[in-house]
């Protein structure tokens, strides 16, 4: 399993989704999910402590390790170790003593190692004022291996000469970066190899925000929809997505009056409230109504290969809407504009275009993930037979 996927599975987002299905939707299939929620949260908090990157972070689990934070770190690590040691298999034996113990023993070893590093190099010898744990992770060497493979057309079994040639080229000519499809992605702007020169080199970030939309739309949605009250479930998810759309549009729209019509903090969206830690946006009822109508059109629309699909979907959705009843706050505002520059129509079009772009992206990703990839399946088999 790829590292970037494992991190998304054992995350707070998954725990929030399980709690939402259990406590808000009250689905029978999730009645006993509390233990899974606890497991996801503990592992996610450990991942955060093992990958601290910013010395100014405000999150308790993403702050760097310092002398003043050692009591908190020690206390949490003690609880986490006790929890991991107490995990049992279906047969009733301890998980850390089973055949699948490596990952859990690795977590315990990491916790013990970081405690001793802080104690020795920060408290006793005063070599460091704080420790950013991401700097000592194996992500950097994995990124380096990815760069080596890319030099040979992503050949995952290079010869000695190929490795030597790729290493020399990277050492002399290039800095290391990883591809979006790699097993491990860079999390900061630290470079393994750097070439000195007389002129100051400008370093640009190579990190892509891959979960901005994926955090809002989980791949498990389609399976859950079959067993829940669709109107309640879809309404909550659309409320969450509509908030994301408002955030996107606020960056594009220059008209403050139009921006103010997009938000309404008084509306209650259950799923958004459960996910919200203070930074999410609540859309107005009109934005939600437009997105809900767009979702109905998208689900009932038969895809065609010719023409602009998004324009077709926008046209069909606008036929279902009573646009004159939307954004009443803008009634006086649009009187000052000429018919071809009507902010109301432009706003509706922007909302629909953003929504359908998100939905088509998610649909395309879902379809591609179901395709069988022969190279991925047989790659190791071929290598082991020396072919």
JSON list of C-alpha atoms in Angstrom, two decimals, residues 1 33 56 158 164 243 257:
[
{"chain": "A", "resi": 1, "resn": "UNK", "atom": "CA", "xyz": [0.00, 0.00, 0.00]},
{"chain": "A", "resi": 33, "resn": "UNK", "atom": "CA", "xyz": [-17.53, 1.66, 15.02]},
{"chain": "A", "resi": 56, "resn": "UNK", "atom": "CA", "xyz": [5.38, 27.74, 14.56]},
{"chain": "A", "resi": 158, "resn": "UNK", "atom": "CA", "xyz": [18.08, -0.87, -12.55]},
{"chain": "A", "resi": 164, "resn": "UNK", "atom": "CA", "xyz": [25.60, 4.85, -11.04]},
{"chain": "A", "resi": 243, "resn": "UNK", "atom": "CA", "xyz": [-18.84, 25.46, 1.54]},
{"chain": "A", "resi": 257, "resn": "UNK", "atom": "CA", "xyz": [-21.66, 42.36, -2.46]}
]
